[in-house]
Amino acid sequence: MGLIEKFFALLEPQHWGVHPDDHKRPAADAPLRSLPLPERLYIPLQQHIGAAARPIVLVGQSVLKGQLLAEAQGATSAAIHASTSGTVAAIGDVTAPHPSGLPFAAITLAADGDDRWADTGTAVDPFALPPPEVARRVAAAGVVGLGGATFPSALKLGLGLKAEIHTLIINGGECEPYLSCDDRLMRDFATETVDGIRIMLHATGAKQALVGIEDNKPEAIAAMTAAAQGYSEIAIRPVPARYPMGSEKHLFSELTGTEVPADGRTTDLGALVHNVGTAWAVHEALRNNRPLVERIVTVNGGAVARPGNIRVPVGALVEDVLAFVGLREEPARLVMGGPMMGSLLPHRRVPVVKGSSGILALTAVEAAGFDPGPCIRCSSCVRACPVGLLPLEMSARIANGDLDGAVAFGLKDCIACGCCSFVCPSRIPLVHYFNHAKGELAAQGRAQLRNEAAKRLVAARAERLERDAREKAEVAARRKAERAAAKAAEAARSAAASSEATT
Amino acid sequence: MISESASLAAAAPIASPHAHAGGRVSLVMLKVMAALAPATLFGFWLYGWPAIHLWLITVLFALLGEAFSLRVMGRRALPVLMDGSALLTGWLLALSLPPWAPWWIGATGGLFATIVAKQLFGGLGQNLFNPAMVARVALLISFPVAMTQWTAPLPLGSAGAPDFIHGLQITLGGLGAKSQLDAVSSATLLGHAKTELSRGLDLFHSLAGEHAPTLSPVGARAGSLGETSALLIAAGGIAMIFMGLISWHIPLAMLAAIAVPAAIGHAVDPARHLDAASHVLSGAAMLGAFFIATDYVTSPNTRTGQLVFGAGCGFLTWVIRTWGGYPEGVAFAVLLMNALTPAIDRLLKPRIYGRDRKGRPREPAP
Amino acid sequence: MIAAILSLTLLGAVLGFGLGIAAKKFAVETDARVAEIAALMPGSNCGQCGFPGCAGAAAAIAEGSATVTVCPPGGKALAGALAAKLGISIDLSGVADAGPKIAAIAEEICIGCCRCVKECPTDAIVGAAKQIHAVMREACTGCGNCIDRCPTEAMKMEPVPVTLQHWVWPKPVVTEAEPSWA
């Protein structure tokens, strides 16, 4: 940090982020419940970043709980397992839990009601296994990042081995309002979570683990501190409650005091960030040989009659979950995830996936409407932005179709946390503008690649046509030469014959 | 199969966030007006009915100008008028006018502020210059006599104060009606000092006179309609800081940048330079620092930029007051700094996470 | 008087000379934009624009005799990129963009005549005589040249389905708000 930087830091202390009403209680304090097994589960093949899994079961086949349904395909992918025992009823499209309402492929499972586990082998001591074997088992269990990014966890662990990780950062921030699934997990499964953290330390070779928990969860902090007693390598670190504290880079900065360079990752600085839920899933995978087939989902919002945290099998419909907790009124908006970054659900018949941290049934009062007025340049968004961007300048450019201008103002550094839209008094849908621009830029990039590929094909074809023509010409020339030679020989022969005849 | 082709989402998907802090533009304007109210009411009391009439006329014509512009553009006027920005513009302009100015001063100013200085630029959020200050400067240059006719305080209910009808006559009749009451005409401290200095009389002599204007933080002095009570304006401004409407950066930087050069000038040559307190507490300094320069639209985005902006406003004010042709310089100073705001915004962007000030990725710490 | 005439004459001569040198030295023989525009075009020379190949269209766009929306396979994205390159503003919302389309073969009526294979500028159609042909989706630019060549009308253009991975948030629609005081 240069002198000028220090001067600016003094003038403008980092007041990033916002403090939304957290709405976490009473849902967080309600005891954990389990969703009664639905009759049908719709288990999507794509519940992670990367390529969709490839189904290895047939329609009509009987499967047991935890049995592999689809295997990972390609470098970045994750396995999918049966969430209960039953019969494969169909393999086809279902609506994705995504604002577009587009379909994606899923395996429909008709439950037989027994919920019988497959024989997944006997558990071994994970600390006796070599680290790559631990990562392999995590991959086989289909564990993905449960914080919402759903990046395949085994790949991240493997990355840890390659990049010489010294610190494991466990994200128990849960800064999104309304959500308390991580809170509940840390309260109810602290021992298991700490065990998962120790396994991840072993798998990555990291020396220490820092567990960041927002200070609005004193019970979780107490439970985790108690569970981590005796493990000096695990430190529970309360962090101030402020949105978006759970952002990977911001939690990293809060705990270590350094910033992740732009375009870089925390692994460049020797730290790997995992969610607490992932630690629990790693524990289940290694200690109990159980793949990731269920998760804790917070069901909350003003329209929910009995809000709380529910253990939901992957593939259960939002409809089933809402029926279980009951609705007080018709929700104005259904959201999967938290209110700040969650996605609007097109309707209730969408499945819960590995990355579903919450289902929110919001009333019209809770759900923010955007009836945008003109920007008054109050710069609330500038102060709220945790990245230090100028949302007002970016959105003005995007509104006028100047995507490059928005990129020049740092659009690519935007983490879509929603702080700017949250505070905007003109109710401008800033994040919507940024989503649109990022999507357009990605589409343009794809079109560019396609164009270049087409150009290569055109060039290849031109070369082929030329080669064909050349070869044809060569063949023709050779034939001509041969014919000429044959003719000459013939002529010579006939000449010889005639001369012979004359002599 | 559950692809019941999402009719809901296909219409118009709503992006996150699905929550809002609750602020609204109209609410912001309402709060600013509430913070302005004490100083305004004091002005009404101090200068009586003519001031109230002038305020009403200015605000009314500002609203009319806004409505007229919107109708010409084929837009519905009422929804835009409801955001309160035109009302606030008219209000701020009225506070900066001589309290007994004739009605056409307020009318012309109000129309000029909203039509020329605001809507011609594209409406709310698009204007480069503060509309109230553009209108004030336009009036000052066009009608210098009417804009510098100050009246001594004549509080409501005191002997000789004009009643409702008489107040209306003063406002509508203009200078003619007012000249009957030559006893009330007065000078401001800044104006008096400037005039006497230009006549070659130094401050020791000019301020020692029996009728010389004095300093009054409470505001019992000659001056613009709502600019006299430094205390009430500061109270409103501090309330706005506590409500989170504005930050302390612009007001503090501006007042400091007036006070520091003034104190130095006074120490060097007390015969030619008023002291810091006179500079800060008189004229439009207080209103400018808290309510004019802090206008969202025409001030910089970042805290650092706001400090630069505020300091520029303050220093230019002092320079214009000291060496300029006019006794008061807040309006000119603010307009000059408004012109610099885009440049300040461009130069002083916030630092992006993981990057240095120039936008390059940071070197990983060793 | 004379001094003024002389000085102005001298000034004019010097500046004129400078301009002349500049015109020679910095002369641009071909419009540099043509190459830049051609680089943006799909390059399949499908001919749907009515110009002789993509280079012809690029030249026409550069000299202004064709609009930036001339290329159907390029669609909105290309029109936007061209407008940005030329520094002009266009209203893309008016551009009919039916979304990208690619060729598909109805296998039950394909007779394996190989005519489409020969026509395809990117070799996106595979097939041998008397064998059913197939379109490689990744290679097809959607130029549509193969459609008319098919004797059995087995070729048709089909829109590329929008998938989750390719879906783009639509631009927010801004309608004038009804402000309220709450």
XYZ file of N, CA and C in Angstrom, chain B residues 8 30 68 82 114 125 149 154 183 185 209 224 275 291 295 313 316-317 320 343 345:
63
model
N -45.668 -17.634 -15.993
C -45.325 -16.560 -15.060
C -43.986 -15.927 -15.403
N -38.900 15.029 0.785
C -39.755 15.427 1.904
C -38.903 15.696 3.144
N -45.299 22.648 -17.239
C -45.332 23.113 -18.616
C -44.345 22.310 -19.478
N -45.010 14.974 -8.308
C -45.134 14.355 -6.983
C -43.783 13.971 -6.392
N -36.808 25.702 -13.321
C -37.277 24.379 -13.728
C -37.250 24.186 -15.240
N -32.073 14.685 -12.385
C -30.894 13.835 -12.456
C -29.986 14.131 -13.629
N -32.019 44.769 -3.093
C -32.793 45.636 -2.199
C -33.089 44.874 -0.919
N -38.340 43.067 10.180
C -39.564 43.706 10.674
C -40.527 42.579 11.037
N -37.561 53.591 5.508
C -36.943 53.304 6.794
C -36.464 51.863 6.865
N -35.258 49.920 4.407
C -34.185 49.449 3.541
C -32.885 49.408 4.313
N -19.557 52.516 12.198
C -20.663 53.442 12.094
C -21.906 52.980 12.850
N -31.058 37.566 2.668
C -32.034 36.847 1.868
C -33.075 36.195 2.763
N -13.429 38.991 9.277
C -12.929 37.809 9.989
C -13.711 36.557 9.585
N -27.340 22.930 2.114
C -28.495 22.611 1.276
C -28.256 22.778 -0.221
N -26.546 19.175 -3.075
C -27.488 18.641 -4.059
C -26.878 17.401 -4.714
N -15.886 24.885 -3.475
C -17.002 25.819 -3.299
C -16.633 26.887 -2.271
N -13.668 29.290 -3.476
C -14.117 30.209 -4.521
C -15.050 31.267 -3.942
N -15.889 30.851 -2.975
C -16.777 31.812 -2.334
C -15.964 32.941 -1.709
N -14.355 35.163 -4.413
C -15.293 36.072 -5.077
C -15.711 37.194 -4.127
N -15.598 16.096 -13.965
C -14.154 15.844 -13.968
C -13.725 15.221 -12.638
N -15.569 13.438 -10.669
C -16.068 12.055 -10.658
C -15.184 11.134 -11.480
